[in-house]
Short mmCIF file of N, CA and C in Angstrom, two decimals:
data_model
loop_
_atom_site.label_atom_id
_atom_site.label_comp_id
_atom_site.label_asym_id
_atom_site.label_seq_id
_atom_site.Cartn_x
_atom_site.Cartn_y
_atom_site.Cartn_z
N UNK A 1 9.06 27.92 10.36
CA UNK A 1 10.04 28.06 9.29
C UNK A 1 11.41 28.29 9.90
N UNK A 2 12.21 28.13 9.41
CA UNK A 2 13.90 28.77 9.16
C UNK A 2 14.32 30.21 9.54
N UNK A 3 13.58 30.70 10.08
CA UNK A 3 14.02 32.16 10.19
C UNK A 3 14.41 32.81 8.43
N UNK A 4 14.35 32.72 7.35
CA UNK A 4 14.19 33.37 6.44
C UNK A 4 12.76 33.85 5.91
N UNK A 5 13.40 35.21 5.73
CA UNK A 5 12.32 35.76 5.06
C UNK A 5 12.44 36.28 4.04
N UNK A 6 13.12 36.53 2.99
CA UNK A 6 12.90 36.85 1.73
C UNK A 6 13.94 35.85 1.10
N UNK A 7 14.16 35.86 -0.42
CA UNK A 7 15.29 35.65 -1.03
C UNK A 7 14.73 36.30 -2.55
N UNK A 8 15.69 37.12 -2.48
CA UNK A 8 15.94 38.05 -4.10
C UNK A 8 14.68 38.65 -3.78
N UNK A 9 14.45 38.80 -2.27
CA UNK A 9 13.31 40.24 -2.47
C UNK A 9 11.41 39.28 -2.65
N UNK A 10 11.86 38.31 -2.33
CA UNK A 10 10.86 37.54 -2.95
C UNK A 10 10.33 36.90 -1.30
N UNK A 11 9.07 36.24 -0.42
CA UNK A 11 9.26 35.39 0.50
C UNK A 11 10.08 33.90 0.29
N UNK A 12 10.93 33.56 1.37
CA UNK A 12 11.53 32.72 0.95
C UNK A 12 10.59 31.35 0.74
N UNK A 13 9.02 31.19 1.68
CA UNK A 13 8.77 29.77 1.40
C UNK A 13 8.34 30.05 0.03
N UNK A 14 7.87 28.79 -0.57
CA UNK A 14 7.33 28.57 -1.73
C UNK A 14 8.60 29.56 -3.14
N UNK A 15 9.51 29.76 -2.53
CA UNK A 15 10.42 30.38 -3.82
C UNK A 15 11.61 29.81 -4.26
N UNK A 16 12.00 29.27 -5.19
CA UNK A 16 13.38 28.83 -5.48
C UNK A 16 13.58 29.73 -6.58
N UNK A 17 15.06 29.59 -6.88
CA UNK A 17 15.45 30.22 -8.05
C UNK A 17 15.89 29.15 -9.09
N UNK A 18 15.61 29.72 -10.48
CA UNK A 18 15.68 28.27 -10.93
C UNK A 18 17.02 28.64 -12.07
N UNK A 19 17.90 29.78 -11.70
CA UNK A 19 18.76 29.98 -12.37
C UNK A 19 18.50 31.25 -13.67
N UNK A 20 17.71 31.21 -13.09
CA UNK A 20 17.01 32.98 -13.96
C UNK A 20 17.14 34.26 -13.01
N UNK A 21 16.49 34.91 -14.02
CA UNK A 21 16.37 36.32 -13.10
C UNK A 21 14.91 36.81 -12.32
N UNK A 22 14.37 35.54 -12.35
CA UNK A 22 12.51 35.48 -11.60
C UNK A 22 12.91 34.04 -10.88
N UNK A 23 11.87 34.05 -9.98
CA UNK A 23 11.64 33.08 -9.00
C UNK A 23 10.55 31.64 -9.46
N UNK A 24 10.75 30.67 -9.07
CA UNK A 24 10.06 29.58 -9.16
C UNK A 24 9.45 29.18 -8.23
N UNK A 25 8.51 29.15 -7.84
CA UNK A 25 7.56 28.75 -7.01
C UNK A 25 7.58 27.26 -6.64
N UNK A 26 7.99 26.96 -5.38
CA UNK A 26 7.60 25.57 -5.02
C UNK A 26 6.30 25.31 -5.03
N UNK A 27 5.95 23.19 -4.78
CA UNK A 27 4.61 23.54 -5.25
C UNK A 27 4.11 23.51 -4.28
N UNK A 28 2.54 23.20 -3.55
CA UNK A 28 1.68 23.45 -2.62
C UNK A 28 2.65 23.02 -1.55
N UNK A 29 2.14 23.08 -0.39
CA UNK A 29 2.64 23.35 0.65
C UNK A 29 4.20 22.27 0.89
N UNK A 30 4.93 22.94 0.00
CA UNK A 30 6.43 22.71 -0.02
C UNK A 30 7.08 24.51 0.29
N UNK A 31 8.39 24.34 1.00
CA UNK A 31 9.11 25.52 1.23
C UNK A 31 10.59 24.76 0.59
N UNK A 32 11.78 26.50 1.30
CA UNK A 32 12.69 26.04 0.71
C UNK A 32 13.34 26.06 2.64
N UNK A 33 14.28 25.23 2.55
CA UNK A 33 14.97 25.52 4.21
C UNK A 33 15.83 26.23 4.71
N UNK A 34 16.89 26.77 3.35
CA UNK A 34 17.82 27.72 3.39
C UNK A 34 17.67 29.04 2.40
N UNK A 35 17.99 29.93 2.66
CA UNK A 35 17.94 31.40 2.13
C UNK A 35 19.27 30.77 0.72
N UNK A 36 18.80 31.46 0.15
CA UNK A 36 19.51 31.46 -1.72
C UNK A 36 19.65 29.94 -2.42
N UNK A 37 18.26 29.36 -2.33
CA UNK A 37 17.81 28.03 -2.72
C UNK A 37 18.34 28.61 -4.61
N UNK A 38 18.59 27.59 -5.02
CA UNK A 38 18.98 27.41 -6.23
C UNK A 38 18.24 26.75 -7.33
N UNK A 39 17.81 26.06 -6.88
CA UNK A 39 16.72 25.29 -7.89
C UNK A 39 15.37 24.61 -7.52
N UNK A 40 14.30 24.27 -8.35
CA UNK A 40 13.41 23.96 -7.69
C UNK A 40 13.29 22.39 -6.69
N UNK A 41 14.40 21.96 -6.91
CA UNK A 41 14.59 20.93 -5.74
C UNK A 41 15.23 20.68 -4.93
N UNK A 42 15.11 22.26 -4.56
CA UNK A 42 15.63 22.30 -3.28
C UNK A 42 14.29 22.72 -2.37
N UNK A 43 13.33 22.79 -2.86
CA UNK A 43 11.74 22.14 -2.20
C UNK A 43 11.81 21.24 -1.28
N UNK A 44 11.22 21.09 -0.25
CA UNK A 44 10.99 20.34 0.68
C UNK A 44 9.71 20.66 0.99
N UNK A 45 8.95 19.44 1.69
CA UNK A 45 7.93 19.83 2.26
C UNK A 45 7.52 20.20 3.74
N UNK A 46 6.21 21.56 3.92
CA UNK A 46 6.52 21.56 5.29
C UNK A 46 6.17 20.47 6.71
N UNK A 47 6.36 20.76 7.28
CA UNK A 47 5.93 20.04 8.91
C UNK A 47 4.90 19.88 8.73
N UNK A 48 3.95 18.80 8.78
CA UNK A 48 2.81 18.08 8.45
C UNK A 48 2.68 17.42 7.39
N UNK A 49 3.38 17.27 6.13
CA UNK A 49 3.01 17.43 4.99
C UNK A 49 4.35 15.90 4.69
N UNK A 50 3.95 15.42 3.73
CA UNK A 50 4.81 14.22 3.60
C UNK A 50 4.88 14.46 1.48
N UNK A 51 6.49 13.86 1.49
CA UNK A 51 6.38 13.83 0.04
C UNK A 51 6.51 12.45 -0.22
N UNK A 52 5.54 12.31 -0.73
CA UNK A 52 5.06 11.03 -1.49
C UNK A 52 5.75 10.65 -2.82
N UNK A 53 6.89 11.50 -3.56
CA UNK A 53 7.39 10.96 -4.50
C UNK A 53 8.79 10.29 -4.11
N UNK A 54 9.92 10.50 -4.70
CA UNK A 54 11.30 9.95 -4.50
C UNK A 54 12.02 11.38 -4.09
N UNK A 55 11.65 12.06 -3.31
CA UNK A 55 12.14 13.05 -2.47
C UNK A 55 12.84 14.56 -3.40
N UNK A 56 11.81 14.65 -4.25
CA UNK A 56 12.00 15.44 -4.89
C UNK A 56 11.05 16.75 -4.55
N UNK A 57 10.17 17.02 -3.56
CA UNK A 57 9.76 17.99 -2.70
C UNK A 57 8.38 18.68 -3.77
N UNK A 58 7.68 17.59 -4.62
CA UNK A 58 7.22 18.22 -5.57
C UNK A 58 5.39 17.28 -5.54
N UNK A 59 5.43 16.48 -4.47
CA UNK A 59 4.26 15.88 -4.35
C UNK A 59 4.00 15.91 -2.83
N UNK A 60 3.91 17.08 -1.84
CA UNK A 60 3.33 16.80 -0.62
C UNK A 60 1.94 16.90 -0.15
N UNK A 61 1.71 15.57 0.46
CA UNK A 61 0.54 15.15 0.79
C UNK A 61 0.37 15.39 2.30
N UNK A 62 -0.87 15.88 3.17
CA UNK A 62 -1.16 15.93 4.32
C UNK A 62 -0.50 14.22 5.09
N UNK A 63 0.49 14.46 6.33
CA UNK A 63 0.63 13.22 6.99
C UNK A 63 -0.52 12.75 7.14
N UNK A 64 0.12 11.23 7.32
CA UNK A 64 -1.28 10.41 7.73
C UNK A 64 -1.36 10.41 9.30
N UNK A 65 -2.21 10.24 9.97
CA UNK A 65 -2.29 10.24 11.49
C UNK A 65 -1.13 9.18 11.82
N UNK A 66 -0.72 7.59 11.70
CA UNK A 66 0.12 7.14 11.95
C UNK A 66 1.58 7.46 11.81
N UNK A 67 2.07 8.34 11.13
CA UNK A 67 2.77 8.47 10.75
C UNK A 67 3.82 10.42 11.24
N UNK A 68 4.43 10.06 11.48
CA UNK A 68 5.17 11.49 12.11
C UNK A 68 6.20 12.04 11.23
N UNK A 69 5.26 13.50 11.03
CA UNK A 69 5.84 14.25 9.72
C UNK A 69 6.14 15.35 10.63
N UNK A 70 6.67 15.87 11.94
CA UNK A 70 6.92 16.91 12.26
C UNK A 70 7.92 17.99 11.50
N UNK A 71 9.20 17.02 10.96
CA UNK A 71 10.06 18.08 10.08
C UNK A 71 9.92 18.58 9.09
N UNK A 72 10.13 19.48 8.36
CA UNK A 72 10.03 19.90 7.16
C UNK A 72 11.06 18.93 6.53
N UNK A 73 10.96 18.78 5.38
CA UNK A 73 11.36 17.50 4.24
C UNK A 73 11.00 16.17 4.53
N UNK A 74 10.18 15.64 5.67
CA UNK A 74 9.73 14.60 5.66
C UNK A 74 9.39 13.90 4.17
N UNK A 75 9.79 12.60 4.16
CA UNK A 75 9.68 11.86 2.74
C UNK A 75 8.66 10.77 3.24
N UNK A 76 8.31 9.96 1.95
CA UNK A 76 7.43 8.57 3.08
C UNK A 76 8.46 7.59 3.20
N UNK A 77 9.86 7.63 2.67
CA UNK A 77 10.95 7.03 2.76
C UNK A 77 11.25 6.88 4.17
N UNK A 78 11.48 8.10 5.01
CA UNK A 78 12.40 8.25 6.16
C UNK A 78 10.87 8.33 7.50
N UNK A 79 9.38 8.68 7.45
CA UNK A 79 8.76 8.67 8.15
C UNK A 79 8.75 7.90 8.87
N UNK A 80 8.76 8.14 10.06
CA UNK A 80 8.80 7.28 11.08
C UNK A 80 7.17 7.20 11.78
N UNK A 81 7.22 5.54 12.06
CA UNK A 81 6.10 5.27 12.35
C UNK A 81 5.63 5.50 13.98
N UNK A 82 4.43 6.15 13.86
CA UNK A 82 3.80 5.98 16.06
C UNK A 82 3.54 5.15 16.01
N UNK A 83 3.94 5.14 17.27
CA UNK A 83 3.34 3.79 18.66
C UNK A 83 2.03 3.24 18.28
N UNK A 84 2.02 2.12 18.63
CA UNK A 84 0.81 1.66 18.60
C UNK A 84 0.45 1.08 17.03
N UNK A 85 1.27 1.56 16.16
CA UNK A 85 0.64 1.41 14.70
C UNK A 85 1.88 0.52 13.91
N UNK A 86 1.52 -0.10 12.91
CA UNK A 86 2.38 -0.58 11.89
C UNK A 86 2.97 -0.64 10.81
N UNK A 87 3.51 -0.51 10.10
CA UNK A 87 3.53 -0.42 8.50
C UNK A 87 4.27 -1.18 7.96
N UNK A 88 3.80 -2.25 6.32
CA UNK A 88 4.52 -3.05 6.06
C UNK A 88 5.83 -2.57 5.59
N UNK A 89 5.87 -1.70 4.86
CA UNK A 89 6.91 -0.84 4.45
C UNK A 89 7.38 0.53 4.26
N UNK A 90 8.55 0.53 4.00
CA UNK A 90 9.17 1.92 3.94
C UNK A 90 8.16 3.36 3.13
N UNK A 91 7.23 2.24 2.18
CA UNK A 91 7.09 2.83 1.04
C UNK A 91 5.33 3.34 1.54
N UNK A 92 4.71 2.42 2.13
CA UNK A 92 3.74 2.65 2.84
C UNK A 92 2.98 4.03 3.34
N UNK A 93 2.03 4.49 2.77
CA UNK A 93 1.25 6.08 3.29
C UNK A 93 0.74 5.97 4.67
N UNK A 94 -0.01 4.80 4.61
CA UNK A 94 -0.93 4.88 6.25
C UNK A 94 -0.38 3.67 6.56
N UNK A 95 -0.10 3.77 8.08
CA UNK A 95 0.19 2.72 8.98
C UNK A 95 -0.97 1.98 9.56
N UNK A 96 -1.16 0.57 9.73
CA UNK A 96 -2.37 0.24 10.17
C UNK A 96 -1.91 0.19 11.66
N UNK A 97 -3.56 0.34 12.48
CA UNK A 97 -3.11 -0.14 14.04
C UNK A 97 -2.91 -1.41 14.34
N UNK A 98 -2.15 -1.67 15.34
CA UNK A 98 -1.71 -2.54 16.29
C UNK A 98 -2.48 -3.50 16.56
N UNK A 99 -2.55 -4.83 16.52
CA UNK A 99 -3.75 -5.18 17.10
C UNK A 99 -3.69 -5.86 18.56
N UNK A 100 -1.97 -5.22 19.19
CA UNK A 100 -1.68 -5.55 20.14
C UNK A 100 -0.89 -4.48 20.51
N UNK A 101 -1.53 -3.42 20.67
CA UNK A 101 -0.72 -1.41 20.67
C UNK A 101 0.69 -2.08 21.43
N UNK A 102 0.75 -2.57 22.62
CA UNK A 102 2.09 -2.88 23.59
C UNK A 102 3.22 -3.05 23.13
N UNK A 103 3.10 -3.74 22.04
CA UNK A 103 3.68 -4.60 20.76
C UNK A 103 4.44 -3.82 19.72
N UNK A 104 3.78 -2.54 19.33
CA UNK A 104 4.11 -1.59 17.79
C UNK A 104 4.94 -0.52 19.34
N UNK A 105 6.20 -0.27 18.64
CA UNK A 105 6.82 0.77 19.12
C UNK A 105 7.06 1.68 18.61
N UNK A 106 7.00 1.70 17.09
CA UNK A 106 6.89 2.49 16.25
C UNK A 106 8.48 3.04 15.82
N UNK A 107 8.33 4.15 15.55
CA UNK A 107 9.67 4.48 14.88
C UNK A 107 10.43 4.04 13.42
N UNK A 108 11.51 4.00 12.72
CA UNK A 108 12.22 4.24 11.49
C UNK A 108 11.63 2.58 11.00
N UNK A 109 11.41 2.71 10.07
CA UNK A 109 10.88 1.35 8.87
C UNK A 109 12.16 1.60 8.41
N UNK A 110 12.53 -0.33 8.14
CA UNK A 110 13.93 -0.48 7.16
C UNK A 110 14.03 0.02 6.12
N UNK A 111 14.82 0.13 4.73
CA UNK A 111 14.16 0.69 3.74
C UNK A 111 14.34 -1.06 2.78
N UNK A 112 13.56 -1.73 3.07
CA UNK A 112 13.16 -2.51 2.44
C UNK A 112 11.60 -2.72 2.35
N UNK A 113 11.35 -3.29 0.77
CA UNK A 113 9.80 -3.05 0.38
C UNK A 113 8.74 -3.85 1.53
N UNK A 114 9.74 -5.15 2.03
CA UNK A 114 8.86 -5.93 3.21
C UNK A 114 9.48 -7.07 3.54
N UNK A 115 10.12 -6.59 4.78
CA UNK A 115 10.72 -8.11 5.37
C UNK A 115 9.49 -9.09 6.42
N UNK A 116 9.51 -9.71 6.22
CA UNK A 116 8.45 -10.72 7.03
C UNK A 116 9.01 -10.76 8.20
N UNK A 117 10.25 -11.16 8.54
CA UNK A 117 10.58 -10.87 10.30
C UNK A 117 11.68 -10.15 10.75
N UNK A 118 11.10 -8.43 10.26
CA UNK A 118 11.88 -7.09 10.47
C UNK A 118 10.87 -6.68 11.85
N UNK A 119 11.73 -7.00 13.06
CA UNK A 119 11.56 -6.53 14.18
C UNK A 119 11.80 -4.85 14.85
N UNK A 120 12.11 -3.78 13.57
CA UNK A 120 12.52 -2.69 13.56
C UNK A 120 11.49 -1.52 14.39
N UNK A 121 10.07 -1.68 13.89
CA UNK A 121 9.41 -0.87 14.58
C UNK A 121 8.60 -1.36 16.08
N UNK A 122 8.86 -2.99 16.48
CA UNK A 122 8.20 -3.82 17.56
C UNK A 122 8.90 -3.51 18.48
N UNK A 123 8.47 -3.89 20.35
CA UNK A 123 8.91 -3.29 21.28
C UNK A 123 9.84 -4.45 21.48
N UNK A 124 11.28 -4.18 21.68
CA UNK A 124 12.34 -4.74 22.17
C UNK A 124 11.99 -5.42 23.28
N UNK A 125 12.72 -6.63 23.33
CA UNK A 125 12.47 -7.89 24.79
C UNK A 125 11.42 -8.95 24.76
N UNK A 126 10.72 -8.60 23.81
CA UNK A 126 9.29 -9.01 23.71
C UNK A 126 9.72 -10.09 23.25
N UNK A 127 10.57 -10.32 22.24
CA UNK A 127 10.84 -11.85 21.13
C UNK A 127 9.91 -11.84 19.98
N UNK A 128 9.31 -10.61 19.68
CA UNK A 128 8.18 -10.50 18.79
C UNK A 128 9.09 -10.16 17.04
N UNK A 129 8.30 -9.61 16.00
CA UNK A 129 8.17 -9.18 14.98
C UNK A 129 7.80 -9.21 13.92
N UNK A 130 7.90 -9.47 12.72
CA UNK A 130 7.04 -9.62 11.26
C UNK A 130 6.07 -8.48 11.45
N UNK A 131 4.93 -9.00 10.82
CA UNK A 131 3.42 -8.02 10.68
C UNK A 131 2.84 -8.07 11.79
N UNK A 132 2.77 -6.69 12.19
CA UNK A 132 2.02 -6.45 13.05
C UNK A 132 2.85 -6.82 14.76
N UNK A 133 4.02 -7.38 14.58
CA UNK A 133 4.99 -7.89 15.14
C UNK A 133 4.11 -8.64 15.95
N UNK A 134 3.61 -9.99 15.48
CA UNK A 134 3.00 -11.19 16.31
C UNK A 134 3.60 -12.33 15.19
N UNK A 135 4.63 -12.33 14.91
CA UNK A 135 5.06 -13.44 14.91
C UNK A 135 6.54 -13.45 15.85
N UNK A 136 6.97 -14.72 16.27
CA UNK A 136 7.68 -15.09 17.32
C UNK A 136 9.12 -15.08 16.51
N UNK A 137 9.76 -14.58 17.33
CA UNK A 137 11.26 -14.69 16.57
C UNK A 137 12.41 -15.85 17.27
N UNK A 138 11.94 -16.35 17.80
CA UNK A 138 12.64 -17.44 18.85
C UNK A 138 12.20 -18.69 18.20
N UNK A 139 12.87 -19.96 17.85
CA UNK A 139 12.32 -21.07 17.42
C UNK A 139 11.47 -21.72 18.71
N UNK A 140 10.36 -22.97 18.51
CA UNK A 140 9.78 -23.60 19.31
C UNK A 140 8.78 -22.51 20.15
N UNK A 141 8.86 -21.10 19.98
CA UNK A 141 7.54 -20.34 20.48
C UNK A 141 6.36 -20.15 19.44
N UNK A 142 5.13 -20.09 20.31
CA UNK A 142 3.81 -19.11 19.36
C UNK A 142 3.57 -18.60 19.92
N UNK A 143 3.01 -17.84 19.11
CA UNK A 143 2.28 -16.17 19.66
C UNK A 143 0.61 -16.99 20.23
N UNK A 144 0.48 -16.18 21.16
CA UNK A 144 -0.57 -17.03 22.14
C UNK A 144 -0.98 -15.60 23.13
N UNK A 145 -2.27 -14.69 23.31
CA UNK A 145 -2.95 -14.03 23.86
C UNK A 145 -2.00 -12.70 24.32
N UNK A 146 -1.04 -12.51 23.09
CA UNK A 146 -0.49 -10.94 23.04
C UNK A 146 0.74 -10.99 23.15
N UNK A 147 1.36 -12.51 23.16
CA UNK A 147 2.70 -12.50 23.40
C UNK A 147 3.18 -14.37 22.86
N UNK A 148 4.78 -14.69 23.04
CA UNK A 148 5.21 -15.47 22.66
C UNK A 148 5.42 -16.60 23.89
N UNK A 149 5.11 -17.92 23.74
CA UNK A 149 4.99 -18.66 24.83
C UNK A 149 5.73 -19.62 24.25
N UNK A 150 6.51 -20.51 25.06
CA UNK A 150 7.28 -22.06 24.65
C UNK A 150 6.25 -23.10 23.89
N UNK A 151 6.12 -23.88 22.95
CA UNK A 151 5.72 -24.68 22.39
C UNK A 151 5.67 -26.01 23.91
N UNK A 152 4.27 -26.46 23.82
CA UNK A 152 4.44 -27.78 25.10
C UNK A 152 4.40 -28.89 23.74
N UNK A 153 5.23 -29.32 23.77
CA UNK A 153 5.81 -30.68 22.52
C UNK A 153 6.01 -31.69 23.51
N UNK A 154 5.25 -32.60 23.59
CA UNK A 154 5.74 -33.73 24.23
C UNK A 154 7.24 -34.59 24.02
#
């Protein structure tokens, strides 16, 4: 946590104030990040825990193994994807694996629902991306035993 420990006498995780003279309870394993939270959305969820709605700190779900929720307020918006794994989109809970780990570098998904050749989370140099980043981003290559090779066109 934040180094806070109370607010209005109350523990600070799981407490917001919702503009009364009693406390509001964030919901399951959501906290607040700063001491004299104001309302209940100022909820976030903690480190492990992903919010699965539109970042309103009021639906957190256990991370998925692909997926890296170390901070508190992790959204499935901003999760960034591990190595080795993929995800079609921003919006996406579980990342599937790699079926070429070398390939998935993982890290920030665009925030688009699904670009077909968004090279964002694939390993740079490669010439790779789309799904699963095995399609070729160079004209006249295919993807051919884990990587992109010149087309032999007579």
């Amino acid at each position: 946590m934040w180094g806070f420990d109370t607010f209005d006498g109350m523990p600070v995780e799981n407490a917001t104030d919702s503009g009364s003279d009693t406390c509001e309870a964030c919901p399951a394993h959501a906290t607040t990040l700063h001491e004299g939270a104001a309302a209940i959305g100022d909820c976030v969820c903690i480190a492990g825990f992903l919010d699965e709605s539109l970042n309103d700190g009021r639906n957190c779900s256990e991370c998925s193994a692909g997926l890296d929720c170390t901070d508190a307020g992790t959204t499935v918006q901003d999760a960034h994807v591990r190595p080795e794994r993929w995800r079609p989109s921003y919006r996406a809970l579980a990342p599937r694996p790699c079926p070429f780990p070398r390939l998935c570098e993982g890290g920030p998904v665009p925030h688009a629902k699904y670009d077909r050749w968004s090279n964002a989370t694939c390993a740079p140099g490669r010439g790779v991306g789309g799904a699963y980043c095995v399609l070729c981003m160079e004209a006249g290559h295919v993807f051919a035993s884990g990587g992109c090779r010149a087309c032999d066109l007579p």
